[in-house]
Coordinates of C-alpha atoms in Angstrom, one line a residue:
M1 CA 22.4 -13.7 -28.4
T2 CA 19.7 -14.6 -25.9
H3 CA 20.8 -12.1 -23.2
L4 CA 19.9 -9.2 -25.5
N5 CA 16.3 -10.3 -25.0
Y6 CA 16.5 -8.8 -21.5
E7 CA 16.7 -5.1 -22.0
T8 CA 16.1 -4.1 -18.4
R9 CA 19.4 -3.9 -16.5
M10 CA 19.7 -3.4 -12.8
P11 CA 23.2 -2.4 -11.5
L12 CA 25.1 -5.4 -10.3
G13 CA 26.4 -4.9 -6.8
Q14 CA 26.2 -1.2 -7.3
A15 CA 27.9 0.9 -4.6
V16 CA 25.7 3.4 -2.8
I17 CA 25.8 6.7 -4.6
D18 CA 25.6 9.9 -2.6
Q19 CA 22.8 11.7 -4.5
F20 CA 23.3 14.9 -2.4
L21 CA 27.0 15.3 -3.4
G22 CA 28.2 15.0 0.1
L23 CA 25.9 17.6 1.5
R24 CA 24.7 16.8 5.0
P25 CA 21.2 17.7 6.3
H26 CA 21.2 21.4 7.1
P27 CA 21.9 22.0 10.8
T28 CA 18.9 24.3 11.5
K29 CA 16.5 24.3 8.5
I30 CA 13.9 21.5 8.1
Q31 CA 12.6 20.1 4.8
A32 CA 9.1 18.8 5.0
T33 CA 7.8 16.8 2.0
Y34 CA 4.0 16.9 1.8
V35 CA 2.6 13.7 0.3
W36 CA -1.0 13.3 -1.0
I37 CA -3.3 11.1 -3.0
D38 CA -4.2 12.6 -6.4
G39 CA -7.5 12.4 -8.4
T40 CA -6.9 8.8 -9.5
G41 CA -7.3 7.6 -6.0
E42 CA -4.1 5.4 -6.3
N43 CA -1.2 7.7 -7.4
L44 CA 0.8 9.9 -5.1
R45 CA 2.1 13.4 -5.4
S46 CA 4.5 15.4 -3.3
K47 CA 6.2 18.7 -2.9
T48 CA 8.6 20.1 -0.3
R49 CA 8.9 23.2 1.8
T50 CA 11.4 24.7 4.3
F51 CA 10.7 25.3 8.0
D52 CA 12.9 27.3 10.3
R53 CA 12.2 24.9 13.2
L54 CA 10.8 21.4 13.6
P55 CA 7.0 21.4 14.4
K56 CA 6.4 19.8 17.7
K57 CA 3.1 18.1 16.8
I58 CA 1.1 17.4 13.6
E59 CA -1.2 20.4 14.2
D60 CA 1.8 22.7 14.0
Y61 CA 2.4 21.8 10.3
P62 CA 0.6 24.5 8.3
I63 CA -2.1 23.8 5.7
W64 CA -0.6 24.2 2.3
N65 CA -2.2 24.5 -1.2
Y66 CA -1.6 23.0 -4.6
D67 CA -2.9 23.1 -8.2
G68 CA -5.7 20.6 -8.2
S69 CA -6.3 21.1 -11.9
S70 CA -2.9 19.4 -12.5
T71 CA -3.8 16.4 -10.3
G72 CA -7.3 15.6 -11.6
Q73 CA -8.9 17.2 -8.5
A74 CA -10.1 20.6 -9.8
K75 CA -10.9 22.7 -12.9
G76 CA -8.6 25.4 -14.0
R77 CA -11.0 28.2 -13.1
D78 CA -11.1 27.0 -9.5
S79 CA -7.8 25.1 -9.2
D80 CA -6.7 25.7 -5.6
R81 CA -6.9 22.7 -3.3
Y82 CA -5.5 22.3 0.2
L83 CA -3.2 19.9 2.0
R84 CA -3.9 19.2 5.6
P85 CA -1.1 17.4 7.4
V86 CA -2.3 14.3 9.3
A87 CA 0.9 12.3 10.1
A88 CA 4.6 12.9 9.9
Y89 CA 7.5 10.5 9.6
P90 CA 11.3 10.8 9.5
D91 CA 12.4 11.3 5.9
P92 CA 14.8 8.3 5.0
F93 CA 16.0 10.1 1.9
L94 CA 16.9 13.5 3.3
G95 CA 17.8 12.3 6.8
G96 CA 18.4 14.6 9.7
A97 CA 15.3 16.1 11.2
N98 CA 13.5 16.3 7.8
K99 CA 10.0 14.8 7.5
L100 CA 7.6 13.0 5.2
V101 CA 4.1 14.5 5.9
M102 CA 1.0 12.5 4.9
C103 CA -1.8 14.9 4.0
D104 CA -5.6 15.1 3.5
T105 CA -6.8 16.8 0.4
L106 CA -9.5 19.4 0.8
D107 CA -11.5 21.5 -1.7
H108 CA -12.1 25.3 -1.6
E109 CA -14.7 24.8 1.1
M110 CA -12.2 22.8 3.2
Q111 CA -14.2 19.6 2.6
P112 CA -12.6 16.3 1.6
T113 CA -12.0 15.9 -2.2
A114 CA -13.6 12.9 -4.0
T115 CA -10.5 10.7 -3.5
N116 CA -9.9 11.7 0.2
H117 CA -11.4 8.8 2.1
R118 CA -9.3 9.3 5.2
Q119 CA -11.8 11.5 7.1
T120 CA -14.6 8.9 6.9
C121 CA -12.2 6.2 7.9
A122 CA -11.0 8.2 10.9
E123 CA -14.5 8.8 12.1
I124 CA -15.2 5.0 11.9
M125 CA -12.0 4.2 13.7
H126 CA -12.9 6.6 16.4
E127 CA -16.3 5.1 16.8
V128 CA -14.9 1.5 17.3
R129 CA -11.7 2.6 19.2
E130 CA -12.7 0.7 22.3
T131 CA -12.5 -2.6 20.4
R132 CA -8.8 -2.0 19.8
P133 CA -8.9 -2.7 16.0
W134 CA -5.5 -4.0 14.7
F135 CA -4.6 -4.2 11.1
G136 CA -1.8 -5.6 9.0
M137 CA -1.7 -5.2 5.2
E138 CA 0.3 -7.3 2.8
Q139 CA 1.2 -5.1 -0.2
E140 CA 2.0 -7.1 -3.4
Y141 CA 3.6 -5.2 -6.3
L142 CA 5.4 -5.7 -9.6
I143 CA 8.7 -4.1 -10.5
V144 CA 8.6 -3.0 -14.1
D145 CA 10.7 -1.2 -16.6
R146 CA 9.6 2.3 -17.7
D147 CA 7.8 0.7 -20.7
E148 CA 5.7 -1.2 -18.1
H149 CA 7.4 -4.5 -18.9
P150 CA 8.0 -6.7 -15.8
L151 CA 11.6 -6.8 -14.6
G152 CA 13.3 -10.0 -15.4
W153 CA 10.9 -10.9 -18.2
P154 CA 12.2 -11.4 -21.7
K155 CA 11.0 -8.5 -24.0
H156 CA 9.8 -11.1 -26.5
G157 CA 8.1 -14.2 -25.0
F158 CA 7.6 -15.2 -21.4
P159 CA 9.8 -16.4 -18.5
A160 CA 9.7 -20.0 -17.2
P161 CA 6.3 -20.9 -15.5
Q162 CA 5.8 -19.8 -12.0
G163 CA 6.8 -22.1 -9.2
K164 CA 10.5 -21.2 -8.7
Y165 CA 10.1 -17.5 -8.0
Y166 CA 8.3 -17.5 -4.6
C167 CA 10.7 -16.6 -1.8
S168 CA 13.5 -17.4 -4.3
V169 CA 17.2 -16.7 -4.4
G170 CA 19.2 -16.4 -7.6
A171 CA 19.7 -14.1 -10.5
D172 CA 17.6 -16.3 -12.8
R173 CA 14.5 -16.0 -10.5
A174 CA 14.7 -13.1 -8.1
F175 CA 14.6 -9.8 -10.0
G176 CA 14.9 -6.4 -8.3
R177 CA 16.2 -7.3 -4.8
E178 CA 18.1 -4.0 -4.8
V179 CA 14.8 -2.1 -4.8
V180 CA 13.3 -4.4 -2.2
E181 CA 16.1 -4.3 0.4
T182 CA 16.5 -0.5 0.0
H183 CA 12.8 0.0 0.5
Y184 CA 12.7 -2.2 3.5
R185 CA 15.6 -0.3 5.2
A186 CA 14.1 3.1 4.2
C187 CA 10.8 2.1 5.8
L188 CA 12.6 1.2 9.0
H189 CA 14.3 4.5 9.1
A190 CA 11.0 6.2 8.5
G191 CA 9.7 4.6 11.7
L192 CA 7.1 2.5 9.9
N193 CA 5.9 -0.8 11.3
I194 CA 7.2 -2.8 8.4
F195 CA 6.9 -6.5 9.3
G196 CA 8.7 -8.2 6.5
T197 CA 9.1 -8.8 2.8
N198 CA 9.4 -11.7 0.3
A199 CA 9.6 -12.5 -3.4
E200 CA 6.1 -13.5 -4.7
V201 CA 4.8 -16.1 -7.1
T202 CA 5.0 -14.2 -10.3
P203 CA 8.5 -13.3 -11.5
G204 CA 9.4 -9.6 -10.7
Q205 CA 6.6 -9.6 -8.1
W206 CA 7.3 -8.9 -4.4
E207 CA 5.5 -8.2 -1.2
F208 CA 6.0 -6.3 1.9
Q209 CA 3.9 -6.2 5.0
I210 CA 3.0 -3.2 7.2
G211 CA 1.6 -3.8 10.6
T212 CA 0.5 -4.2 13.3
C213 CA -1.2 -0.8 13.2
E214 CA -4.2 0.3 15.2
G215 CA -7.1 2.2 13.6
I216 CA -6.3 5.1 11.2
D217 CA -2.6 4.5 11.5
M218 CA -2.9 1.6 9.1
G219 CA -3.9 3.7 6.2
D220 CA -1.3 6.4 6.9
Q221 CA 1.6 4.0 7.1
L222 CA 0.7 2.0 4.0
W223 CA 0.4 5.2 1.9
I224 CA 3.7 6.5 3.1
S225 CA 5.4 3.1 2.5
R226 CA 4.0 3.1 -1.0
Y227 CA 5.5 6.6 -1.5
I228 CA 8.9 5.4 -0.3
L229 CA 8.7 2.4 -2.6
H230 CA 8.1 4.6 -5.7
R231 CA 10.9 6.9 -4.6
V232 CA 13.4 4.0 -4.2
A233 CA 12.4 2.5 -7.6
E234 CA 12.9 5.9 -9.1
Q235 CA 16.5 6.0 -7.9
F236 CA 17.1 2.7 -9.6
G237 CA 15.5 3.8 -12.9
V238 CA 12.6 1.4 -12.7
C239 CA 8.9 1.7 -11.7
V240 CA 6.4 -0.1 -9.5
S241 CA 3.1 -1.3 -10.7
L242 CA 0.2 -1.8 -8.3
D243 CA -2.1 -3.0 -11.0
P244 CA -3.6 -6.3 -9.7
K245 CA -3.4 -8.0 -13.1
P246 CA -1.4 -6.1 -15.8
K247 CA -2.1 -7.1 -19.4
V248 CA 1.2 -8.9 -19.8
T249 CA 0.4 -11.2 -16.8
M250 CA -3.2 -12.1 -17.9
G251 CA -2.1 -15.7 -18.6
D252 CA -1.2 -18.3 -16.0
W253 CA 0.3 -15.9 -13.5
N254 CA -0.8 -14.9 -10.0
G255 CA -2.3 -11.4 -9.7
A256 CA -1.4 -8.9 -7.0
G257 CA -3.5 -8.2 -3.9
C258 CA -3.3 -6.4 -0.6
H259 CA -4.5 -9.0 1.9
T260 CA -5.6 -7.4 5.0
N261 CA -5.4 -8.9 8.5
F262 CA -7.8 -7.8 11.2
S263 CA -8.5 -8.4 14.8
T264 CA -10.1 -6.9 17.9
A265 CA -9.2 -7.3 21.5
E266 CA -11.9 -9.9 21.8
M267 CA -10.6 -11.9 18.9
R268 CA -7.1 -11.9 20.3
A269 CA -8.3 -13.0 23.8
P270 CA -8.7 -16.7 24.7
G271 CA -11.7 -18.2 23.0
G272 CA -11.6 -15.3 20.4
I273 CA -12.3 -17.8 17.6
K274 CA -16.0 -17.3 18.4
A275 CA -15.8 -13.6 17.6
I276 CA -13.8 -14.3 14.5
E277 CA -16.4 -16.8 13.2
A278 CA -19.2 -14.4 14.1
A279 CA -17.5 -11.7 12.0
M280 CA -18.1 -13.7 8.9
E281 CA -21.8 -12.8 8.9
G282 CA -21.1 -9.1 8.7
L283 CA -18.4 -9.6 6.1
K284 CA -20.8 -11.7 4.0
R285 CA -23.6 -9.2 4.3
T286 CA -21.4 -6.4 2.9
H287 CA -19.6 -8.4 0.2
I288 CA -21.1 -6.6 -2.8
E289 CA -20.5 -3.2 -1.3
A290 CA -17.0 -4.1 -0.2
M291 CA -16.0 -5.3 -3.7
K292 CA -16.9 -1.9 -5.0
V293 CA -14.4 -0.1 -2.8
Y294 CA -11.6 -2.7 -2.7
D295 CA -10.0 -1.2 -5.8
P296 CA -10.1 2.4 -7.0
H297 CA -12.3 1.6 -10.0
G298 CA -15.5 0.4 -8.4
G299 CA -14.5 -3.2 -8.5
E300 CA -13.4 -3.5 -12.1
D301 CA -9.8 -4.1 -11.4
N302 CA -10.5 -7.0 -9.1
L303 CA -12.6 -8.7 -11.7
R304 CA -9.4 -9.4 -13.6
R305 CA -7.8 -10.8 -10.5
L306 CA -10.5 -12.6 -8.4
T307 CA -11.3 -15.4 -10.8
G308 CA -11.2 -18.4 -8.4
R309 CA -7.8 -19.3 -9.8
H310 CA -4.3 -18.4 -8.8
E311 CA -5.0 -18.5 -5.0
T312 CA -8.0 -16.2 -5.2
S313 CA -11.7 -16.5 -4.5
S314 CA -14.5 -15.6 -7.0
A315 CA -15.4 -11.9 -7.0
D316 CA -19.1 -12.5 -7.0
Q317 CA -19.3 -15.1 -4.2
F318 CA -18.4 -14.7 -0.5
S319 CA -16.6 -17.6 1.1
W320 CA -14.5 -18.4 4.2
G321 CA -12.4 -21.2 5.5
V322 CA -9.5 -22.4 7.6
A323 CA -6.1 -22.2 5.8
N324 CA -7.9 -21.8 2.4
R325 CA -6.2 -19.3 0.1
G326 CA -9.1 -19.7 -2.4
C327 CA -11.6 -18.1 0.0
S328 CA -12.6 -14.5 0.4
I329 CA -11.7 -14.7 4.1
R330 CA -9.0 -17.0 5.4
I331 CA -8.7 -18.1 9.1
P332 CA -5.0 -19.1 9.5
R333 CA -4.6 -22.7 10.7
Q334 CA -2.6 -21.5 13.7
V335 CA -5.5 -19.3 14.7
A336 CA -7.9 -22.1 14.4
A337 CA -5.6 -24.3 16.5
E338 CA -5.1 -21.7 19.2
K339 CA -8.7 -20.6 19.1
K340 CA -7.8 -16.9 19.0
G341 CA -6.0 -14.4 16.8
Y342 CA -7.1 -12.7 13.5
L343 CA -8.7 -13.1 10.2
E344 CA -7.3 -12.4 6.7
D345 CA -9.5 -10.6 4.1
R346 CA -8.0 -11.7 0.8
R347 CA -10.3 -9.6 -1.4
P348 CA -8.6 -6.2 -1.5
S349 CA -6.7 -5.3 -4.7
S350 CA -3.0 -4.3 -4.7
N351 CA -4.0 -0.8 -5.7
C352 CA -6.7 -0.4 -3.1
D353 CA -7.1 2.6 -0.8
P354 CA -6.3 1.3 2.7
Y355 CA -8.5 3.9 4.2
Q356 CA -11.5 2.5 2.4
V357 CA -10.5 -1.1 3.0
T358 CA -10.0 -0.8 6.8
A359 CA -13.1 1.3 7.2
M360 CA -15.2 -1.3 5.4
I361 CA -13.8 -4.1 7.5
A362 CA -14.4 -2.3 10.8
Q363 CA -17.8 -1.1 9.7
S364 CA -18.9 -4.6 8.5
I365 CA -17.9 -6.4 11.6
L366 CA -18.4 -3.8 14.4
L367 CA -21.0 -1.3 13.3
L368 CA -23.6 -2.9 10.9

């Protein structure tokens, strides 16, 4: 029976399950879930604590500690690492006044850990703040079973060629919409600037967009949106892969990126196309350096994705053009027609650190 070839089963029209057994948020106590980036530079960790009252501002959230030897950020003989809250959002899972708290990770000398790139990004954003840097990031991802096999793919063999899956509707081509819609609504309840979502070109692959965000807010919101995505998938018994090109998709399938849109006040003003075109020189000059920080493994992940095929540019060559998805930098056709707007950097990998990406773009265009 062919249907037995599909071992991953999502609930069909499942009713919402009250995972808290009818218990409402506590009337006075606050649960704050501290979220941080671990030693991989791409995975997230979290733990929760109770407050007697809701902190009024982010500085009122106390610094907390964790075992860095269990997250790849310390050795056992010196394992304590610190969490410094930097942004707080309404918790869409616990509801009430409970919070998700994005945190910096600090070593025993209260300096950023190796995978904490937020502080550098914040410094750059502060330096260029008068330009009003706006960002929007398009997060592509693949929904997979716990054995890392893409949702909707037969366990033996491959699905029909890509073409029918992008922005699709139907059980034979749109896999995991339950996860996508729940994540979308959860992000809205968390107060994130989620712009939209759609099914992508590879079956089981989806995308959501966060933005517009100004400065450091871009990195904070994308990391929290990723955390929410993993939590939602967890509830449905599946996982999310941010690998830009998993082994099973190494054939004629589109990889996953995190295309990053950028503009300044000058670019958004009438005649801003001149500033957009001028930005290409800085982006070209830092191309090699950018490719090393656009994924968490020094550019190795992107080598599997940026091949010049499947709507990508070549990793070793900078290029730009109007409405060209095969370039490093795309100027949307509407922007070219209106002679103002933004540019799209198509190089960042799906598992990139948004702090590093946004810092590199701002630095390349505005500081170097």
